[in-house]
Amino acid sequence: MNKGGAPIRFKHRVAVYGTLKRGRNNSHILRGERFVGTDWMPKLSLYHLGPYPGAVEEPSTGVRVEIYEVNDSTLKILDELEDFFPERPQSSLYIRRTMDTRHGPAWVYLYNRPVKTIQRLNSGSW
């Protein structure tokens, strides 16, 4: 609750870079959530995984992200979409990690598989 007694609507900040971005096929999941802004995350590389991209933490030209503030239930939906299992992250397709953005710390879903043979997207956008 905030000072006025109203429930706090948004608890988590997330940075998205693929199908969750505005106009993409999963953007409806973030409809109604608070759009904060965009950023360029220089510590990430983006890889083309077919129907969706995957970001990994490595030196790179960076990745363009959109940042949203979301509530607990939306974060859980995002975890399911990204095949992230908090209780067993080693078996997750993506892991969720906090990273710094110009809008403050945000959760980022990082691809949790080897990328050695996958096409890197040097543009940083998907």
C-alpha positions as MATLAB code, in Angstrom:
seq = 'MNKGGAPIRFKHRVAVYGTLKRGRNNSHILRGERFVGTDWMPKLSLYHLGPYPGAVEEPSTGVRVEIYEVNDSTLKILDELEDFFPERPQSSLYIRRTMDTRHGPAWVYLYNRPVKTIQRLNSGSW';
ca = [
       0.000    0.000    0.000;
       1.115    3.545   -0.597;
       0.731    6.461    1.838;
      -2.884    7.042    0.799;
      -3.844    3.422    1.496;
      -4.302    2.502   -2.171;
      -2.614   -0.688   -3.376;
       0.639   -0.254   -5.259;
      -0.190   -1.212   -8.846;
       3.314   -1.692  -10.263;
       6.049   -3.515   -8.373;
       8.526   -4.691  -10.998;
      10.364   -3.042  -13.867;
      11.109   -5.253  -16.900;
      13.136   -4.576  -20.048;
      11.839   -6.383  -23.149;
      13.486   -6.752  -26.562;
      11.465   -9.166  -28.717;
       7.888  -10.330  -29.115;
       6.771   -8.290  -26.083;
       7.692   -4.942  -27.661;
       4.903   -2.650  -28.863;
       3.354   -3.902  -32.095;
       4.782   -7.429  -31.757;
       2.750  -10.617  -31.371;
       2.974  -10.821  -27.542;
       2.641   -7.096  -26.822;
      -0.939   -7.664  -25.617;
       0.502   -9.178  -22.416;
       1.834   -5.742  -21.453;
      -1.333   -3.843  -22.398;
      -2.438   -1.937  -19.327;
       1.025   -1.990  -17.791;
       3.005    1.236  -17.455;
       5.385    1.972  -20.346;
       8.440    3.715  -18.864;
      10.605    4.306  -21.935;
      13.343    2.826  -24.077;
      17.020    2.204  -23.558;
      20.104    0.783  -25.234;
      21.762   -1.962  -23.160;
      25.427   -2.192  -24.249;
      26.234   -5.297  -22.186;
      23.831   -7.484  -24.195;
      23.975   -9.249  -27.555;
      20.867  -10.334  -29.439;
      20.513  -13.674  -31.260;
      17.942  -14.813  -33.826;
      16.206  -17.938  -32.498;
      13.618  -18.222  -35.274;
      10.212  -16.968  -34.087;
      11.760  -14.921  -31.272;
      15.124  -13.496  -30.203;
      17.345  -14.241  -27.245;
      19.675  -11.833  -25.453;
      22.861  -12.902  -23.713;
      25.179  -10.927  -21.499;
      28.420  -10.365  -23.422;
      30.387   -7.447  -24.902;
      28.467   -6.168  -27.885;
      27.053   -3.235  -29.766;
      24.019   -3.514  -27.469;
      20.310   -4.257  -27.569;
      17.385   -1.825  -27.846;
      14.806   -2.462  -25.098;
      11.432   -1.151  -23.997;
      10.918   -0.817  -20.270;
       7.637   -1.422  -18.455;
       6.474   -1.452  -14.872;
       4.367   -4.538  -14.146;
       2.584   -6.162  -11.229;
       3.202   -9.606   -9.694;
       0.624  -11.396  -11.845;
       2.050  -10.003  -15.091;
       5.580  -10.940  -14.007;
       4.352  -14.498  -13.456;
       2.825  -14.538  -16.961;
       6.148  -13.291  -18.376;
       8.008  -16.032  -16.488;
       5.710  -18.629  -18.069;
       6.083  -17.118  -21.555;
       9.873  -17.125  -21.242;
       9.992  -20.659  -19.757;
      11.670  -19.292  -16.633;
      11.374  -21.516  -13.560;
      12.561  -19.601  -10.466;
      12.855  -22.827   -8.469;
      15.116  -24.447  -11.103;
      16.756  -21.766  -13.250;
      19.351  -24.156  -14.709;
      16.568  -25.920  -16.661;
      14.916  -22.662  -17.791;
      15.038  -21.549  -21.424;
      15.555  -17.989  -20.172;
      16.787  -16.742  -16.831;
      15.583  -13.511  -15.250;
      18.325  -11.167  -14.064;
      18.287   -7.590  -12.771;
      20.304   -5.190  -14.918;
      20.788   -1.438  -14.831;
      18.929    0.763  -17.314;
      18.704    4.526  -17.581;
      15.287    4.168  -15.935;
      16.682    2.208  -12.992;
      17.140   -1.523  -12.372;
      14.939   -3.825  -14.462;
      14.425   -7.532  -14.911;
      15.780   -8.836  -18.226;
      15.153  -12.330  -19.600;
      18.467  -13.750  -20.821;
      18.703  -16.769  -23.118;
      20.001  -19.737  -21.115;
      21.432  -21.941  -23.879;
      24.669  -21.931  -25.912;
      24.661  -19.430  -28.802;
      27.849  -20.533  -30.577;
      26.042  -21.636  -33.771;
      23.195  -19.078  -33.678;
      23.036  -15.951  -35.842;
      23.855  -12.800  -33.882;
      21.803   -9.703  -34.705;
      24.409   -6.951  -34.780;
      21.731   -4.255  -35.126;
      20.577   -4.941  -31.555;
      16.943   -4.881  -32.695;
      14.541   -7.638  -33.592;
];
